[in-house]
Amino acid sequence: MAKKIQAIRGMNDCLPTQSPLWQKLENTVKNVISAYGYNEVRMPIVEMTHLFSRAIGEVTDVVEKEMYTFEDRNGDSLTLRPEGTAGCVRSCIENSLINRDEQRLWYMGPMFRHERPQKGRYRQFHQCGVEVFGLEGPDVDAELIMMTARLWRELGIDKHVRLELNSIGSLEDRANYRTALIEFLEQHIDILDDDCKRRMHTNPLRVLDTKNPDVQAILGDAPRLSDYLGEESKEHFTGLCELLDAAGIEYTVNERLVRGLDYYNRTVFEWITESLGAQGTVCGGGRYDGLVEQLGGKATPAVGFAMGLERLVLMLETLELTDVRRSVDVYMVTAGEGTMLAGMKLAETLREQVPGLRVMSHFGGGNFKKQFKRADKVGAAVALVLGENEVADNTVVVKDLIGGTQDTLSQADVVAKLAELV
Ligand code: ATP
Ligand code: MG
């Protein structure tokens, strides 16, 4: 036998047993976002490498060590997208979507990061992202958070996620803070690990969310970013908090929350769960008012978030919220001369007259027993049985596979009966 070829580490198939839950999640997400009037945008999966290094920042985990970068045949450096915001902004600028108008957009699809694969962390994973351009007030920040809160309710996981919120101010606020933070870190240099030392000058804010407990311990005494926020940033943040309070959305302000990508300013937030262990962030976002201009567009305020779909699926599984719609409602059983064709015709009629009904026809022959076994195996609720007699007098036997009862109905009456299954 030839040697088997395996999938790439950290890149998973979504198997037929798993896809119904994925579809349910994706549909719920789309419905919730659509309820706010947002439109879908679809970007390519590959972009020029410098789009990401410029947007996300050279000194970030993603750009330093997680990107799938390769040379195209013409020598261009290309990268499999590690996130969606950069490509979305690129597309909006390139297609003049945000010159005058505001835009409220969403996208969903695979992202790629070369990380160490583990539960909730993969090399190909899926995000749904929402981005709003052209609005600067805290009202839209609040709407995005309310949208996510609605989604958690719809999914039934709202009791298992909590919201952390922070304001990281303007670029200028952060520059002032940065100086103070570096000064503090220099005084504790002997406690910093190599990563933190390296970051201290290139991206000192990232030291704040280090996982090293020794460094965490000294950070309690570090200067606080909130003391460096300018008036406008403070007002924006207070405005957001008031809107969330009024909407009854609970949150904690986490002053250490800075997020991993460089483009954020003012509002940053994360939804975190305790039910997944270390990979607890299911959704993260914030404002990035400078990014459009930084990527060559006209200065445009912007805010967005992205959620990790694998982590949401894992949550649904952990919480046993895995009920999905049956993939087969009706199994068409046929035996005898001319019954196969009659069965296929009846199945087509049912698909037409009962929208949403899922009808599977039996193929490959075999006796009734074998066919009923198959009907059970695919999880059908009802088997329809057509033998030569039924075909001759235009009836069909309806066998309830759950209750076990059986009825003979005219083919016309069967439509009303099956409509109950949808
Ligand atoms: P983390 O701290 O877990 O590495 P991040 O800050 O790198 O997350 P973002 O870039 O903000 O993540 O992406 C938004 C969301 O996408 C995350 O909150 C998470 O749910 C999901 N996500 C990010 N990286 C991965 C991955 N490698 N595998 C699965 N999901 C991921
Ligand atoms: Mg990460």
Short mmCIF file of C-alpha atoms and ligand atoms in Angstrom, two decimals:
data_model
loop_
_atom_site.label_atom_id
_atom_site.label_comp_id
_atom_site.label_asym_id
_atom_site.label_seq_id
_atom_site.Cartn_x
_atom_site.Cartn_y
_atom_site.Cartn_z
CA MET A 1 0.00 0.00 0.00
CA ALA A 2 1.22 3.49 -0.76
CA LYS A 3 2.28 5.62 2.21
CA LYS A 4 -0.59 7.69 3.60
CA ILE A 5 -0.43 11.43 3.24
CA GLN A 6 -1.36 13.38 6.34
CA ALA A 7 -2.78 16.83 6.92
CA ILE A 8 -0.40 19.57 8.05
CA ARG A 9 0.10 19.81 11.81
CA GLY A 10 -2.33 22.27 13.37
CA MET A 11 -4.59 22.28 10.30
CA ASN A 12 -7.74 20.26 10.82
CA ASP A 13 -10.49 18.78 8.71
CA CYS A 14 -13.99 19.68 9.70
CA LEU A 15 -15.58 16.23 9.47
CA PRO A 16 -19.20 15.51 8.53
CA THR A 17 -19.92 14.69 12.18
CA GLN A 18 -18.66 18.14 13.18
CA SER A 19 -19.94 20.33 10.38
CA PRO A 20 -23.58 20.57 11.58
CA LEU A 21 -22.46 22.28 14.80
CA TRP A 22 -20.15 24.56 12.80
CA GLN A 23 -23.00 25.47 10.46
CA LYS A 24 -25.28 26.19 13.38
CA LEU A 25 -22.64 28.46 14.93
CA GLU A 26 -21.93 30.22 11.64
CA ASN A 27 -25.63 30.76 10.94
CA THR A 28 -26.26 32.14 14.41
CA VAL A 29 -23.29 34.50 14.05
CA LYS A 30 -24.48 35.70 10.63
CA ASN A 31 -28.03 36.23 11.83
CA VAL A 32 -26.98 38.22 14.87
CA ILE A 33 -24.62 40.46 12.89
CA SER A 34 -27.19 40.97 10.14
CA ALA A 35 -29.70 42.08 12.76
CA TYR A 36 -27.54 45.21 13.12
CA GLY A 37 -27.52 45.96 9.38
CA TYR A 38 -23.88 45.00 8.71
CA ASN A 39 -22.75 43.68 5.32
CA GLU A 40 -20.38 40.88 4.45
CA VAL A 41 -17.05 41.49 2.71
CA ARG A 42 -14.87 38.66 1.39
CA MET A 43 -11.14 39.23 1.05
CA PRO A 44 -8.44 37.01 -0.44
CA ILE A 45 -6.62 34.64 1.91
CA VAL A 46 -3.21 35.78 0.64
CA GLU A 47 -1.92 39.37 0.78
CA MET A 48 1.40 41.16 0.27
CA THR A 49 3.59 40.51 3.32
CA HIS A 50 4.24 44.19 4.00
CA LEU A 51 0.50 44.80 4.50
CA PHE A 52 0.69 42.74 7.69
CA SER A 53 4.07 43.96 8.91
CA ARG A 54 2.92 47.55 8.45
CA ALA A 55 -0.56 47.09 9.93
CA ILE A 56 0.06 44.66 12.76
CA GLY A 57 3.52 45.96 13.70
CA GLU A 58 7.02 44.51 13.26
CA VAL A 59 7.46 43.80 16.97
CA THR A 60 4.42 41.63 17.62
CA ASP A 61 4.10 37.87 18.14
CA VAL A 62 2.19 37.58 14.90
CA VAL A 63 4.69 39.31 12.63
CA GLU A 64 7.85 38.22 14.46
CA LYS A 65 7.18 34.52 14.51
CA GLU A 66 3.73 33.40 13.44
CA MET A 67 3.29 34.31 9.77
CA TYR A 68 3.21 31.87 6.87
CA THR A 69 5.29 33.85 4.42
CA PHE A 70 6.52 32.62 1.06
CA GLU A 71 7.88 33.93 -2.20
CA ASP A 72 5.56 34.05 -5.19
CA ARG A 73 6.90 32.88 -8.57
CA ASN A 74 7.62 36.48 -9.52
CA GLY A 75 9.60 37.13 -6.34
CA ASP A 76 6.88 38.99 -4.39
CA SER A 77 6.74 38.19 -0.69
CA LEU A 78 3.24 36.95 0.12
CA THR A 79 1.66 35.89 3.42
CA LEU A 80 -1.33 33.74 4.34
CA ARG A 81 -3.50 36.13 6.31
CA PRO A 82 -2.99 35.80 10.08
CA GLU A 83 -6.03 38.02 10.77
CA GLY A 84 -8.67 39.90 8.81
CA THR A 85 -8.48 43.56 9.79
CA ALA A 86 -5.44 44.46 7.66
CA GLY A 87 -6.94 42.93 4.51
CA CYS A 88 -10.31 44.52 5.21
CA VAL A 89 -8.74 47.97 5.54
CA ARG A 90 -6.68 47.36 2.40
CA SER A 91 -9.81 46.41 0.50
CA CYS A 92 -11.79 49.42 1.76
CA ILE A 93 -9.03 51.82 0.70
CA GLU A 94 -8.45 50.14 -2.64
CA ASN A 95 -12.16 50.09 -3.51
CA SER A 96 -12.89 53.59 -2.19
CA LEU A 97 -15.46 52.29 0.28
CA ILE A 98 -14.63 54.74 3.01
CA ASN A 99 -13.84 58.04 1.35
CA ARG A 100 -17.09 59.65 2.37
CA ASP A 101 -19.29 56.87 3.62
CA GLU A 102 -19.22 54.93 6.81
CA GLN A 103 -19.04 51.16 6.46
CA ARG A 104 -20.24 48.42 8.77
CA LEU A 105 -18.72 45.15 7.64
CA TRP A 106 -18.15 41.56 8.67
CA TYR A 107 -16.20 38.60 7.31
CA MET A 108 -15.66 34.98 8.22
CA GLY A 109 -12.98 32.55 7.16
CA PRO A 110 -9.67 30.80 7.77
CA MET A 111 -6.61 32.55 9.24
CA PHE A 112 -3.09 31.14 9.50
CA ARG A 113 -0.52 31.45 12.28
CA HIS A 114 2.50 29.27 12.86
CA GLU A 115 1.95 28.66 16.57
CA ARG A 116 2.39 25.59 18.75
CA PRO A 117 -0.79 23.57 18.16
CA GLN A 118 -2.78 22.72 21.28
CA LYS A 119 -6.40 22.73 22.40
CA GLY A 120 -7.95 25.98 21.14
CA ARG A 121 -4.81 27.00 19.24
CA TYR A 122 -4.23 25.86 15.67
CA ARG A 123 -2.21 26.85 12.63
CA GLN A 124 -5.26 27.19 10.44
CA PHE A 125 -8.18 28.51 12.46
CA HIS A 126 -11.32 30.46 11.70
CA GLN A 127 -12.38 33.90 12.71
CA CYS A 128 -15.46 35.97 12.26
CA GLY A 129 -14.56 39.64 12.32
CA VAL A 130 -16.62 42.82 12.36
CA GLU A 131 -15.19 46.21 11.36
CA VAL A 132 -16.81 49.65 11.37
CA PHE A 133 -15.28 52.62 9.57
CA GLY A 134 -16.08 56.31 9.76
CA LEU A 135 -17.59 56.55 13.25
CA GLU A 136 -15.60 57.82 16.19
CA GLY A 137 -18.02 57.96 19.12
CA PRO A 138 -18.23 55.36 21.88
CA ASP A 139 -21.77 54.50 20.71
CA VAL A 140 -20.48 52.19 18.01
CA ASP A 141 -17.96 50.59 20.40
CA ALA A 142 -20.93 49.90 22.68
CA GLU A 143 -22.95 48.47 19.81
CA LEU A 144 -20.19 46.02 18.90
CA ILE A 145 -20.02 44.83 22.49
CA MET A 146 -23.82 44.55 22.67
CA MET A 147 -23.74 42.57 19.43
CA THR A 148 -21.30 40.06 20.92
CA ALA A 149 -23.34 39.88 24.13
CA ARG A 150 -26.43 39.08 22.06
CA LEU A 151 -24.51 36.37 20.25
CA TRP A 152 -23.45 34.72 23.52
CA ARG A 153 -27.11 34.73 24.63
CA GLU A 154 -28.26 33.22 21.34
CA LEU A 155 -25.61 30.51 21.65
CA GLY A 156 -26.49 29.88 25.30
CA ILE A 157 -22.97 30.60 26.56
CA ASP A 158 -23.58 34.03 28.10
CA LYS A 159 -23.16 32.73 31.66
CA HIS A 160 -19.72 31.37 30.76
CA VAL A 161 -17.98 34.43 29.31
CA ARG A 162 -16.95 37.67 30.91
CA LEU A 163 -15.96 41.00 29.43
CA GLU A 164 -12.70 42.80 30.13
CA LEU A 165 -12.33 46.35 28.99
CA ASN A 166 -9.64 48.99 28.92
CA SER A 167 -8.65 52.19 27.22
CA ILE A 168 -5.10 52.38 25.93
CA GLY A 169 -5.47 56.04 24.96
CA SER A 170 -4.10 57.83 21.94
CA LEU A 171 -0.70 57.29 20.35
CA GLU A 172 0.47 60.38 22.17
CA ASP A 173 -0.87 59.22 25.55
CA ARG A 174 0.91 55.94 25.03
CA ALA A 175 4.20 57.58 24.05
CA ASN A 176 4.24 59.43 27.40
CA TYR A 177 3.32 56.29 29.27
CA ARG A 178 5.92 54.28 27.41
CA THR A 179 8.73 56.46 28.72
CA ALA A 180 7.54 56.02 32.29
CA LEU A 181 7.06 52.29 31.86
CA ILE A 182 10.54 51.76 30.38
CA GLU A 183 12.02 53.66 33.31
CA PHE A 184 10.18 51.37 35.73
CA LEU A 185 11.15 48.19 33.87
CA GLU A 186 14.81 49.23 33.83
CA GLN A 187 14.73 49.36 37.62
CA HIS A 188 13.57 45.73 37.68
CA ILE A 189 15.68 44.42 34.84
CA ASP A 190 17.02 41.47 36.87
CA ILE A 191 13.51 40.03 37.18
CA LEU A 192 12.63 40.31 33.48
CA ASP A 193 12.95 37.24 31.28
CA ASP A 194 14.60 37.42 27.85
CA ASP A 195 11.34 38.04 26.02
CA CYS A 196 10.42 40.92 28.30
CA LYS A 197 13.92 42.40 28.07
CA ARG A 198 13.77 42.34 24.33
CA ARG A 199 10.29 43.88 24.34
CA MET A 200 11.16 46.51 26.91
CA HIS A 201 12.48 48.93 24.31
CA THR A 202 10.70 47.77 21.18
CA ASN A 203 7.17 47.25 22.54
CA PRO A 204 7.12 47.76 26.32
CA LEU A 205 3.34 47.64 26.65
CA ARG A 206 3.46 43.97 25.67
CA VAL A 207 5.42 43.30 28.85
CA LEU A 208 2.21 44.14 30.72
CA ASP A 209 0.46 41.01 29.54
CA THR A 210 3.37 38.65 30.09
CA LYS A 211 2.42 35.25 31.47
CA ASN A 212 5.60 35.08 33.62
CA PRO A 213 4.38 35.15 37.26
CA ASP A 214 7.58 36.77 38.61
CA VAL A 215 7.24 39.66 36.20
CA GLN A 216 3.49 39.83 36.84
CA ALA A 217 4.25 40.24 40.55
CA ILE A 218 6.30 43.42 40.09
CA LEU A 219 3.89 44.92 37.58
CA GLY A 220 1.46 45.76 40.39
CA ASP A 221 3.76 48.69 41.19
CA ALA A 222 4.26 49.76 37.58
CA PRO A 223 2.99 53.16 36.44
CA ARG A 224 -0.64 52.96 35.36
CA LEU A 225 -1.68 53.71 31.81
CA SER A 226 -4.93 55.25 33.08
CA ASP A 227 -2.90 58.03 34.71
CA TYR A 228 -1.54 58.98 31.31
CA LEU A 229 -4.80 59.15 29.35
CA GLY A 230 -5.64 62.54 27.83
CA GLU A 231 -9.02 64.21 28.43
CA GLU A 232 -10.53 63.05 25.14
CA SER A 233 -9.55 59.43 25.66
CA LYS A 234 -10.96 59.54 29.18
CA GLU A 235 -14.24 61.02 27.98
CA HIS A 236 -14.53 58.43 25.25
CA PHE A 237 -13.98 55.63 27.73
CA THR A 238 -16.42 57.05 30.28
CA GLY A 239 -18.98 57.38 27.48
CA LEU A 240 -18.54 53.73 26.58
CA CYS A 241 -18.81 52.58 30.19
CA GLU A 242 -22.04 54.56 30.64
CA LEU A 243 -23.58 53.02 27.54
CA LEU A 244 -22.66 49.53 28.68
CA ASP A 245 -24.05 50.21 32.15
CA ALA A 246 -27.30 51.42 30.61
CA ALA A 247 -27.46 48.30 28.44
CA GLY A 248 -26.95 46.10 31.51
CA ILE A 249 -23.70 44.63 30.22
CA GLU A 250 -21.28 43.65 32.95
CA TYR A 251 -17.55 44.21 32.54
CA THR A 252 -14.38 44.61 34.50
CA VAL A 253 -11.81 47.23 33.65
CA ASN A 254 -8.47 45.46 33.29
CA GLU A 255 -5.70 48.03 33.19
CA ARG A 256 -3.22 45.46 31.93
CA LEU A 257 -5.27 44.60 28.87
CA VAL A 258 -3.30 45.96 25.91
CA ARG A 259 -3.95 43.39 23.11
CA GLY A 260 -1.30 41.87 20.90
CA LEU A 261 -1.50 43.95 17.74
CA ASP A 262 0.00 47.43 17.44
CA TYR A 263 -2.84 49.18 15.68
CA TYR A 264 -5.21 49.57 18.61
CA ASN A 265 -5.97 52.83 20.39
CA ARG A 266 -8.55 53.91 22.98
CA THR A 267 -11.05 51.06 23.53
CA VAL A 268 -9.75 47.51 23.76
CA PHE A 269 -11.80 44.55 24.99
CA GLU A 270 -11.75 40.80 25.32
CA TRP A 271 -14.39 38.21 26.08
CA ILE A 272 -12.85 35.50 28.21
CA THR A 273 -14.07 32.09 29.34
CA GLU A 274 -12.83 29.83 32.10
CA SER A 275 -14.23 26.73 30.40
CA LEU A 276 -11.37 26.22 27.92
CA GLY A 277 -8.27 26.34 30.09
CA ALA A 278 -5.35 28.43 28.88
CA GLN A 279 -6.86 29.41 25.52
CA GLY A 280 -9.59 31.44 27.20
CA THR A 281 -10.03 34.44 24.92
CA VAL A 282 -12.92 33.82 22.55
CA CYS A 283 -13.20 37.32 21.14
CA GLY A 284 -11.01 40.40 21.11
CA GLY A 285 -11.25 43.82 19.61
CA GLY A 286 -10.91 47.53 19.91
CA ARG A 287 -10.47 50.83 18.16
CA TYR A 288 -7.82 51.44 15.51
CA ASP A 289 -8.35 55.04 14.46
CA GLY A 290 -4.89 55.40 12.91
CA LEU A 291 -4.74 52.31 10.73
CA VAL A 292 -6.56 53.49 7.61
CA GLU A 293 -4.23 56.47 7.27
CA GLN A 294 -1.20 54.33 8.10
CA LEU A 295 -2.10 52.04 5.19
CA GLY A 296 -2.42 54.91 2.74
CA GLY A 297 -6.08 55.90 3.09
CA LYS A 298 -7.70 59.09 4.29
CA ALA A 299 -7.70 59.35 8.09
CA THR A 300 -10.81 57.41 9.18
CA PRO A 301 -11.81 56.29 12.66
CA ALA A 302 -12.41 52.56 12.95
CA VAL A 303 -13.34 49.90 15.47
CA GLY A 304 -13.76 46.15 15.26
CA PHE A 305 -13.40 42.74 16.83
CA ALA A 306 -12.64 39.17 15.84
CA MET A 307 -13.75 35.96 17.44
CA GLY A 308 -12.21 32.52 17.20
CA LEU A 309 -14.75 30.03 15.91
CA GLU A 310 -12.83 26.90 17.04
CA ARG A 311 -12.90 28.18 20.61
CA LEU A 312 -16.63 28.83 20.39
CA VAL A 313 -17.23 25.32 19.01
CA LEU A 314 -15.12 23.91 21.86
CA MET A 315 -17.23 25.87 24.33
CA LEU A 316 -20.47 24.56 22.84
CA GLU A 317 -19.09 21.02 23.10
CA THR A 318 -17.80 21.48 26.65
CA LEU A 319 -21.15 22.90 27.74
CA GLU A 320 -22.98 20.15 25.81
CA LEU A 321 -24.87 22.65 23.69
CA THR A 322 -24.50 20.44 20.66
CA ASP A 323 -28.12 19.90 19.62
CA VAL A 324 -28.34 20.41 15.90
CA ARG A 325 -31.05 20.04 13.32
CA ARG A 326 -31.33 16.47 11.92
CA SER A 327 -29.48 16.19 8.63
CA VAL A 328 -32.04 13.67 7.30
CA ASP A 329 -35.76 13.93 8.14
CA VAL A 330 -37.13 11.38 5.73
CA TYR A 331 -35.56 8.19 4.36
CA MET A 332 -37.11 6.84 1.17
CA VAL A 333 -37.32 3.04 1.19
CA THR A 334 -38.25 1.26 -2.04
CA ALA A 335 -38.46 -2.38 -3.14
CA GLY A 336 -39.95 -3.93 -6.26
CA GLU A 337 -40.38 -3.28 -9.95
CA GLY A 338 -40.55 0.43 -10.83
CA THR A 339 -40.46 1.61 -7.22
CA MET A 340 -37.03 3.24 -7.36
CA LEU A 341 -38.10 5.77 -9.98
CA ALA A 342 -41.41 6.40 -8.19
CA GLY A 343 -39.47 6.96 -4.96
CA MET A 344 -37.12 9.49 -6.53
CA LYS A 345 -40.10 11.34 -8.01
CA LEU A 346 -41.94 11.43 -4.68
CA ALA A 347 -38.77 12.64 -2.96
CA GLU A 348 -38.47 15.50 -5.47
CA THR A 349 -42.13 16.44 -4.96
CA LEU A 350 -41.61 16.52 -1.18
CA ARG A 351 -38.50 18.71 -1.49
CA GLU A 352 -40.54 21.10 -3.59
CA GLN A 353 -43.68 21.17 -1.46
CA VAL A 354 -42.11 21.13 2.00
CA PRO A 355 -39.29 23.70 1.91
CA GLY A 356 -36.49 22.79 4.27
CA LEU A 357 -37.43 19.09 4.45
CA ARG A 358 -34.38 16.84 4.17
CA VAL A 359 -35.11 13.72 2.17
CA MET A 360 -32.56 10.98 1.49
CA SER A 361 -33.26 8.21 -1.01
CA HIS A 362 -31.99 4.69 -0.47
CA PHE A 363 -29.69 3.45 -3.22
CA GLY A 364 -27.90 0.18 -3.74
CA GLY A 365 -30.80 -2.23 -3.24
CA GLY A 366 -31.32 -4.64 -0.35
CA ASN A 367 -34.35 -5.84 1.59
CA PHE A 368 -36.56 -3.68 3.81
CA LYS A 369 -34.65 -4.67 6.95
CA LYS A 370 -31.36 -3.46 5.50
CA GLN A 371 -32.96 -0.23 4.32
CA PHE A 372 -34.59 0.52 7.72
CA LYS A 373 -31.23 -0.07 9.39
CA ARG A 374 -29.72 2.50 7.09
CA ALA A 375 -32.60 4.92 7.86
CA ASP A 376 -31.82 4.60 11.58
CA LYS A 377 -28.12 5.02 10.95
CA VAL A 378 -28.57 8.38 9.22
CA GLY A 379 -30.87 9.53 12.02
CA ALA A 380 -34.05 9.94 9.96
CA ALA A 381 -37.30 10.61 11.83
CA VAL A 382 -39.52 8.96 9.25
CA ALA A 383 -39.14 6.25 6.63
CA LEU A 384 -41.38 6.37 3.59
CA VAL A 385 -41.95 2.95 2.08
CA LEU A 386 -42.92 2.37 -1.52
CA GLY A 387 -43.58 -1.16 -2.73
CA GLU A 388 -45.28 -2.18 -5.96
CA ASN A 389 -48.76 -2.04 -4.34
CA GLU A 390 -48.26 1.52 -3.07
CA VAL A 391 -47.00 2.66 -6.45
CA ALA A 392 -50.03 1.08 -8.12
CA ASP A 393 -52.59 2.89 -5.90
CA ASN A 394 -50.66 6.13 -5.31
CA THR A 395 -50.17 5.64 -1.59
CA VAL A 396 -47.13 5.46 0.65
CA VAL A 397 -46.40 3.81 3.98
CA VAL A 398 -45.22 6.31 6.57
CA LYS A 399 -43.16 4.67 9.30
CA ASP A 400 -42.42 6.79 12.35
CA LEU A 401 -38.88 5.70 13.28
CA ILE A 402 -39.04 7.34 16.68
CA GLY A 403 -42.50 6.27 17.88
CA GLY A 404 -42.59 3.04 15.87
CA THR A 405 -46.13 3.55 14.48
CA GLN A 406 -47.00 3.02 10.85
CA ASP A 407 -49.72 4.47 8.54
CA THR A 408 -50.68 4.18 4.91
CA LEU A 409 -51.48 7.59 3.40
CA SER A 410 -52.28 8.88 -0.05
CA GLN A 411 -49.25 10.57 -1.60
CA ALA A 412 -51.16 13.85 -1.48
CA ASP A 413 -51.74 13.62 2.30
CA VAL A 414 -48.16 12.78 3.08
CA VAL A 415 -47.05 16.36 2.39
CA ALA A 416 -49.08 17.79 5.28
CA LYS A 417 -47.83 15.04 7.56
CA LEU A 418 -44.15 15.67 6.76
CA ALA A 419 -44.43 19.45 7.02
CA GLU A 420 -44.50 18.84 10.80
CA LEU A 421 -40.89 17.68 10.68
CA VAL A 422 -39.41 20.96 9.49
P1 ATP B 1 -4.25 34.59 22.03
O1 ATP B 1 -3.93 35.50 23.15
O2 ATP B 1 -5.12 33.45 22.43
O3 ATP B 1 -3.02 34.16 21.27
P2 ATP B 1 -4.64 36.70 20.11
O4 ATP B 1 -4.60 37.92 20.93
O5 ATP B 1 -3.42 36.28 19.36
O6 ATP B 1 -5.13 35.44 21.00
P3 ATP B 1 -6.39 37.86 18.13
O7 ATP B 1 -5.34 38.14 17.18
O8 ATP B 1 -7.01 38.96 18.90
O9 ATP B 1 -5.88 36.71 19.15
O10 ATP B 1 -7.54 37.00 17.43
C1 ATP B 1 -8.90 37.04 17.86
C2 ATP B 1 -9.38 35.68 18.31
O11 ATP B 1 -9.01 34.67 17.38
C3 ATP B 1 -8.78 35.20 19.61
O12 ATP B 1 -9.45 35.77 20.68
C4 ATP B 1 -8.99 33.71 19.52
O13 ATP B 1 -10.33 33.38 19.89
C5 ATP B 1 -8.81 33.44 18.06
N1 ATP B 1 -7.45 32.93 17.79
C6 ATP B 1 -6.30 33.61 17.68
N2 ATP B 1 -5.27 32.80 17.38
C7 ATP B 1 -5.79 31.54 17.29
C8 ATP B 1 -5.24 30.25 16.99
N3 ATP B 1 -3.96 30.08 16.70
N4 ATP B 1 -6.08 29.19 16.98
C9 ATP B 1 -7.40 29.33 17.25
N5 ATP B 1 -7.97 30.52 17.54
C10 ATP B 1 -7.18 31.62 17.57
MG MG B 2 -1.85 34.93 19.74
#
